[in-house]
mmCIF file of C-alpha atoms in Angstrom:
data_model
loop_
_atom_site.group_PDB
_atom_site.id
_atom_site.type_symbol
_atom_site.label_atom_id
_atom_site.label_comp_id
_atom_site.label_asym_id
_atom_site.label_seq_id
_atom_site.Cartn_x
_atom_site.Cartn_y
_atom_site.Cartn_z
ATOM 1 C CA UNK A 87 2.411 -13.002 -28.705
ATOM 2 C CA UNK A 88 5.041 -12.731 -25.444
ATOM 3 C CA UNK A 89 3.006 -13.670 -21.608
ATOM 4 C CA UNK A 90 2.902 -10.853 -19.179
ATOM 5 C CA UNK A 91 3.893 -13.269 -15.751
ATOM 6 C CA UNK A 92 1.991 -11.923 -12.652
ATOM 7 C CA UNK A 93 2.538 -12.346 -9.347
ATOM 8 C CA UNK A 94 0.193 -11.648 -6.267
ATOM 9 C CA UNK A 95 0.703 -10.020 -2.986
ATOM 10 C CA UNK A 96 -2.633 -11.022 -0.494
ATOM 11 C CA UNK A 97 -3.615 -11.936 2.704
ATOM 12 C CA UNK A 98 -7.164 -13.452 0.891
ATOM 13 C CA UNK A 99 -7.232 -15.867 -0.559
ATOM 14 C CA UNK A 100 -10.404 -15.113 -2.442
ATOM 15 C CA UNK A 101 -9.206 -12.028 -3.408
ATOM 16 C CA UNK A 102 -6.597 -13.105 -5.298
ATOM 17 C CA UNK A 103 -8.661 -15.955 -6.427
ATOM 18 C CA UNK A 104 -10.439 -13.808 -7.999
ATOM 19 C CA UNK A 105 -7.301 -11.684 -10.153
ATOM 20 C CA UNK A 106 -6.516 -15.151 -10.942
ATOM 21 C CA UNK A 107 -9.456 -15.253 -13.117
ATOM 22 C CA UNK A 108 -9.269 -11.596 -14.070
ATOM 23 C CA UNK A 109 -5.892 -11.472 -15.401
ATOM 24 C CA UNK A 110 -5.860 -15.068 -16.914
ATOM 25 C CA UNK A 111 -9.022 -14.981 -18.783
ATOM 26 C CA UNK A 112 -6.595 -12.036 -21.359
ATOM 27 C CA UNK A 113 -5.041 -14.300 -23.920
ATOM 28 C CA UNK A 114 -1.411 -12.421 -22.943
ATOM 29 C CA UNK A 115 -1.391 -13.070 -19.542
ATOM 30 C CA UNK A 116 -0.675 -15.787 -16.492
ATOM 31 C CA UNK A 117 -0.450 -16.522 -12.617
ATOM 32 C CA UNK A 118 2.970 -17.466 -12.353
ATOM 33 C CA UNK A 119 2.691 -17.658 -8.362
ATOM 34 C CA UNK A 120 0.616 -15.881 -5.147
ATOM 35 C CA UNK A 121 2.324 -15.197 -2.118
ATOM 36 C CA UNK A 122 -0.020 -14.610 1.706
ATOM 37 C CA UNK A 123 2.629 -13.091 3.433
ATOM 38 C CA UNK A 124 5.639 -10.607 2.630
ATOM 39 C CA UNK A 125 8.269 -13.743 3.132
ATOM 40 C CA UNK A 126 6.555 -15.720 1.179
ATOM 41 C CA UNK A 127 6.837 -13.136 -1.265
ATOM 42 C CA UNK A 128 9.787 -12.016 -1.411
ATOM 43 C CA UNK A 129 10.472 -15.574 -1.677
ATOM 44 C CA UNK A 130 8.963 -16.910 -4.796
ATOM 45 C CA UNK A 131 9.616 -13.226 -6.335
ATOM 46 C CA UNK A 132 13.464 -15.120 -6.593
ATOM 47 C CA UNK A 133 11.779 -17.362 -9.206
ATOM 48 C CA UNK A 134 8.890 -16.571 -10.047
ATOM 49 C CA UNK A 135 10.223 -12.839 -11.871
ATOM 50 C CA UNK A 136 7.098 -11.903 -12.999
ATOM 51 C CA UNK A 137 6.843 -8.521 -15.138
ATOM 52 C CA UNK A 138 4.154 -7.105 -12.760
ATOM 53 C CA UNK A 139 3.575 -7.460 -8.928
ATOM 54 C CA UNK A 140 0.279 -6.370 -7.370
ATOM 55 C CA UNK A 141 0.947 -6.106 -4.124
ATOM 56 C CA UNK A 142 -2.148 -5.113 -1.068
ATOM 57 C CA UNK A 143 -0.771 -2.630 1.555
ATOM 58 C CA UNK A 144 -1.571 -5.191 4.516
ATOM 59 C CA UNK A 145 -0.014 -8.151 4.568
ATOM 60 C CA UNK A 146 -0.134 -10.159 8.303
ATOM 61 C CA UNK A 147 4.238 -9.792 8.179
ATOM 62 C CA UNK A 148 4.583 -6.610 7.604
ATOM 63 C CA UNK A 149 4.030 -3.483 5.743
ATOM 64 C CA UNK A 150 3.171 -3.867 2.833
ATOM 65 C CA UNK A 151 4.816 -0.091 1.849
ATOM 66 C CA UNK A 152 8.705 -1.983 2.789
ATOM 67 C CA UNK A 153 7.784 -4.895 -0.019
ATOM 68 C CA UNK A 154 7.583 -2.116 -2.795
ATOM 69 C CA UNK A 155 10.191 -0.862 -1.128
ATOM 70 C CA UNK A 156 12.414 -4.190 -0.873
ATOM 71 C CA UNK A 157 10.913 -5.661 -4.486
ATOM 72 C CA UNK A 158 11.488 -2.970 -6.401
ATOM 73 C CA UNK A 159 15.531 -2.126 -4.705
ATOM 74 C CA UNK A 160 16.220 -5.843 -4.811
ATOM 75 C CA UNK A 161 14.350 -6.310 -8.816
ATOM 76 C CA UNK A 162 13.319 -2.103 -10.447
ATOM 77 C CA UNK A 163 12.811 -4.466 -13.444
ATOM 78 C CA UNK A 164 9.678 -6.025 -12.003
ATOM 79 C CA UNK A 165 6.134 -3.030 -12.183
ATOM 80 C CA UNK A 166 4.131 -2.494 -9.412
ATOM 81 C CA UNK A 167 0.591 -2.111 -9.080
ATOM 82 C CA UNK A 168 -0.548 -2.347 -5.449
ATOM 83 C CA UNK A 169 -4.339 -2.658 -4.509
ATOM 84 C CA UNK A 170 -5.853 -2.092 -1.933
ATOM 85 C CA UNK A 171 -8.580 -1.043 0.792
ATOM 86 C CA UNK A 172 -6.362 1.935 2.175
ATOM 87 C CA UNK A 173 -7.450 5.821 1.378
ATOM 88 C CA UNK A 174 -6.067 7.402 -1.686
ATOM 89 C CA UNK A 175 -4.978 10.167 -0.544
ATOM 90 C CA UNK A 176 -2.844 9.028 2.189
ATOM 91 C CA UNK A 177 -1.058 6.586 0.790
ATOM 92 C CA UNK A 178 -1.225 6.704 -2.905
ATOM 93 C CA UNK A 179 1.790 9.301 -2.800
ATOM 94 C CA UNK A 180 3.290 7.469 -0.716
ATOM 95 C CA UNK A 181 3.252 4.105 -2.507
ATOM 96 C CA UNK A 182 4.432 6.242 -5.962
ATOM 97 C CA UNK A 183 7.613 7.149 -3.507
ATOM 98 C CA UNK A 184 8.156 3.997 -2.945
ATOM 99 C CA UNK A 185 8.498 2.579 -6.020
ATOM 100 C CA UNK A 186 5.120 1.287 -7.083
ATOM 101 C CA UNK A 187 3.812 2.360 -11.255
ATOM 102 C CA UNK A 188 -0.192 2.604 -9.879
ATOM 103 C CA UNK A 189 -2.528 2.829 -7.408
ATOM 104 C CA UNK A 190 -6.471 0.722 -7.165
ATOM 105 C CA UNK A 191 -9.048 1.208 -4.699
ATOM 106 C CA UNK A 192 -10.207 -3.092 -3.806
ATOM 107 C CA UNK A 193 -13.750 -1.937 -4.008
ATOM 108 C CA UNK A 194 -13.382 -0.731 -7.701
ATOM 109 C CA UNK A 195 -10.976 -3.184 -9.730
ATOM 110 C CA UNK A 196 -13.041 -5.418 -10.668
ATOM 111 C CA UNK A 197 -12.037 -5.688 -14.529
ATOM 112 C CA UNK A 198 -10.534 -2.739 -14.583
ATOM 113 C CA UNK A 199 -7.606 -4.109 -12.253
ATOM 114 C CA UNK A 200 -7.108 -4.990 -16.267
ATOM 115 C CA UNK A 201 -7.006 -1.427 -16.838
ATOM 116 C CA UNK A 202 -4.360 0.035 -14.767
ATOM 117 C CA UNK A 203 -1.676 -3.562 -15.090
ATOM 118 C CA UNK A 204 -2.340 -2.858 -19.189
ATOM 119 C CA UNK A 205 -1.153 1.160 -18.383
ATOM 120 C CA UNK A 206 1.897 -0.205 -15.536
ATOM 121 C CA UNK A 207 2.425 -2.455 -17.981
ATOM 122 C CA UNK A 208 2.915 0.655 -20.636
ATOM 123 C CA UNK A 209 5.510 2.568 -18.670
ATOM 124 C CA UNK A 210 2.301 5.339 -17.568
ATOM 125 C CA UNK A 211 1.096 6.193 -13.458
ATOM 126 C CA UNK A 212 -2.009 4.168 -13.034
ATOM 127 C CA UNK A 213 -4.238 6.193 -10.213
ATOM 128 C CA UNK A 214 -8.208 7.415 -10.755
ATOM 129 C CA UNK A 215 -8.444 10.997 -12.360
ATOM 130 C CA UNK A 216 -9.398 12.466 -8.695
ATOM 131 C CA UNK A 217 -6.169 11.168 -6.993
ATOM 132 C CA UNK A 218 -4.174 12.382 -10.559
ATOM 133 C CA UNK A 219 -6.105 15.939 -10.159
ATOM 134 C CA UNK A 220 -4.778 16.686 -7.022
ATOM 135 C CA UNK A 221 -0.937 15.743 -6.866
ATOM 136 C CA UNK A 222 -1.195 17.877 -10.128
ATOM 137 C CA UNK A 223 -2.477 20.724 -8.543
ATOM 138 C CA UNK A 224 -0.072 20.430 -5.662
ATOM 139 C CA UNK A 225 3.592 19.872 -7.596
ATOM 140 C CA UNK A 226 2.245 23.598 -9.192
ATOM 141 C CA UNK A 227 1.889 25.366 -5.934
ATOM 142 C CA UNK A 228 -2.523 25.512 -6.614
ATOM 143 C CA UNK A 229 -4.855 27.317 -4.043
ATOM 144 C CA UNK A 230 -7.569 24.643 -5.332
ATOM 145 C CA UNK A 231 -5.314 21.983 -4.427
ATOM 146 C CA UNK A 232 -7.072 20.045 -0.872
ATOM 147 C CA UNK A 233 -5.992 20.279 2.497
ATOM 148 C CA UNK A 234 -3.532 17.839 3.839
ATOM 149 C CA UNK A 235 -5.662 15.943 6.620
ATOM 150 C CA UNK A 236 -3.669 15.177 9.803
ATOM 151 C CA UNK A 237 -2.750 11.808 9.214
ATOM 152 C CA UNK A 238 -1.014 12.606 5.961
ATOM 153 C CA UNK A 239 1.082 14.601 7.754
ATOM 154 C CA UNK A 240 2.514 11.136 9.333
ATOM 155 C CA UNK A 241 6.246 9.853 7.546
ATOM 156 C CA UNK A 242 4.952 5.762 6.621
ATOM 157 C CA UNK A 243 6.844 4.257 9.825
ATOM 158 C CA UNK A 244 4.405 6.973 12.049
ATOM 159 C CA UNK A 245 1.205 6.194 10.072
ATOM 160 C CA UNK A 246 2.149 2.490 10.556
ATOM 161 C CA UNK A 247 3.235 2.702 14.684
ATOM 162 C CA UNK A 248 -0.788 4.794 14.520
ATOM 163 C CA UNK A 249 -2.745 2.160 12.204
ATOM 164 C CA UNK A 250 -1.377 -0.792 14.983
ATOM 165 C CA UNK A 251 -2.239 1.795 17.841
ATOM 166 C CA UNK A 252 -6.037 1.659 16.386
ATOM 167 C CA UNK A 253 -5.671 -2.172 15.865
ATOM 168 C CA UNK A 254 -5.954 -2.094 19.745
ATOM 169 C CA UNK A 255 -2.198 -2.722 20.152
ATOM 170 C CA UNK A 256 -0.451 -1.828 22.769
ATOM 171 C CA UNK A 257 3.903 0.617 23.158
ATOM 172 C CA UNK A 258 5.130 -2.964 24.262
ATOM 173 C CA UNK A 259 3.023 -5.347 21.252
ATOM 174 C CA UNK A 260 3.894 -2.745 18.973
ATOM 175 C CA UNK A 261 7.683 -2.617 19.386
ATOM 176 C CA UNK A 262 7.758 -6.209 19.806
ATOM 177 C CA UNK A 263 5.931 -6.717 16.432
ATOM 178 C CA UNK A 264 8.301 -3.721 14.224
ATOM 179 C CA UNK A 265 11.274 -4.954 15.348
ATOM 180 C CA UNK A 266 12.187 -2.006 17.229
ATOM 181 C CA UNK A 267 13.071 -0.813 20.868
ATOM 182 C CA UNK A 268 9.775 0.533 23.041
ATOM 183 C CA UNK A 269 11.246 3.561 22.981
ATOM 184 C CA UNK A 270 11.919 4.252 19.784
ATOM 185 C CA UNK A 271 7.416 3.549 19.812
ATOM 186 C CA UNK A 272 6.918 6.620 22.381
ATOM 187 C CA UNK A 273 9.187 8.733 20.422
ATOM 188 C CA UNK A 274 6.783 7.332 17.189
ATOM 189 C CA UNK A 275 3.599 8.126 19.413
ATOM 190 C CA UNK A 276 4.691 11.303 21.232
ATOM 191 C CA UNK A 277 5.146 12.637 17.161
ATOM 192 C CA UNK A 278 1.543 11.415 16.483
ATOM 193 C CA UNK A 279 0.382 13.427 18.847
ATOM 194 C CA UNK A 280 2.531 16.731 17.841
ATOM 195 C CA UNK A 281 1.313 16.482 14.192
ATOM 196 C CA UNK A 282 -2.029 15.536 14.841
ATOM 197 C CA UNK A 283 -2.705 18.349 18.067
ATOM 198 C CA UNK A 284 -3.803 15.890 20.865
ATOM 199 C CA UNK A 285 -2.949 16.437 23.775
ATOM 200 C CA UNK A 286 -3.418 12.943 25.443
ATOM 201 C CA UNK A 287 -2.730 9.482 24.532
ATOM 202 C CA UNK A 288 -6.768 8.693 24.986
ATOM 203 C CA UNK A 289 -7.027 10.924 21.912
ATOM 204 C CA UNK A 290 -4.565 9.360 20.985
ATOM 205 C CA UNK A 291 -6.028 5.850 21.365
ATOM 206 C CA UNK A 292 -9.511 6.745 20.081
ATOM 207 C CA UNK A 293 -8.063 8.828 17.012
ATOM 208 C CA UNK A 294 -6.359 5.865 15.786
ATOM 209 C CA UNK A 295 -9.373 3.635 16.378
ATOM 210 C CA UNK A 296 -11.675 5.515 15.075
ATOM 211 C CA UNK A 297 -9.428 6.114 12.080
ATOM 212 C CA UNK A 298 -8.238 2.347 11.046
ATOM 213 C CA UNK A 299 -12.741 1.796 11.797
ATOM 214 C CA UNK A 300 -13.290 4.551 8.557
ATOM 215 C CA UNK A 301 -10.477 2.893 6.698
ATOM 216 C CA UNK A 302 -11.653 -0.867 6.327
#
């Protein structure tokens, strides 16, 4: 029996421990390495060479979407399953476009993560039945497809900026964290306000804070 090597990328030790116990209770699965940050993940993956990487979207030193893109580009044979607390409606399609093969909400994970992992390892996409139906309706142009929320119109970078605003960070702090200019952040802020129909910086901040509270 060939062993399936799994990498877990999550900044919460208890989550990593729980996943390790679940995977290693399977006869053919082994957790070959764990990482708490994007930097650590990119360092370990060179030596670990997992068959499957379980990646959270919220990492202390970067955006999980960026990590997915880098892993998918540099190691195309490594399959990726996202496990996150974020809204599946907002992020599932984004992670698939970035290179992941599935999305499972942490609140629903438990032993279901084994099912999700095996489905991805079998070459299939794993999503909740609700999300799979929604994407199918959208692809068909079906009028029954749910309308996009204002946040769903944001680009990945705009969404990242919006979330950091919600965490109380200033324009300068966001620019430093993302290693881009203050002017670029101001442009993103303006675009976010336009796309979400917000008329002031105060409305943007309130909306971002409320969205961040609701997302966790």
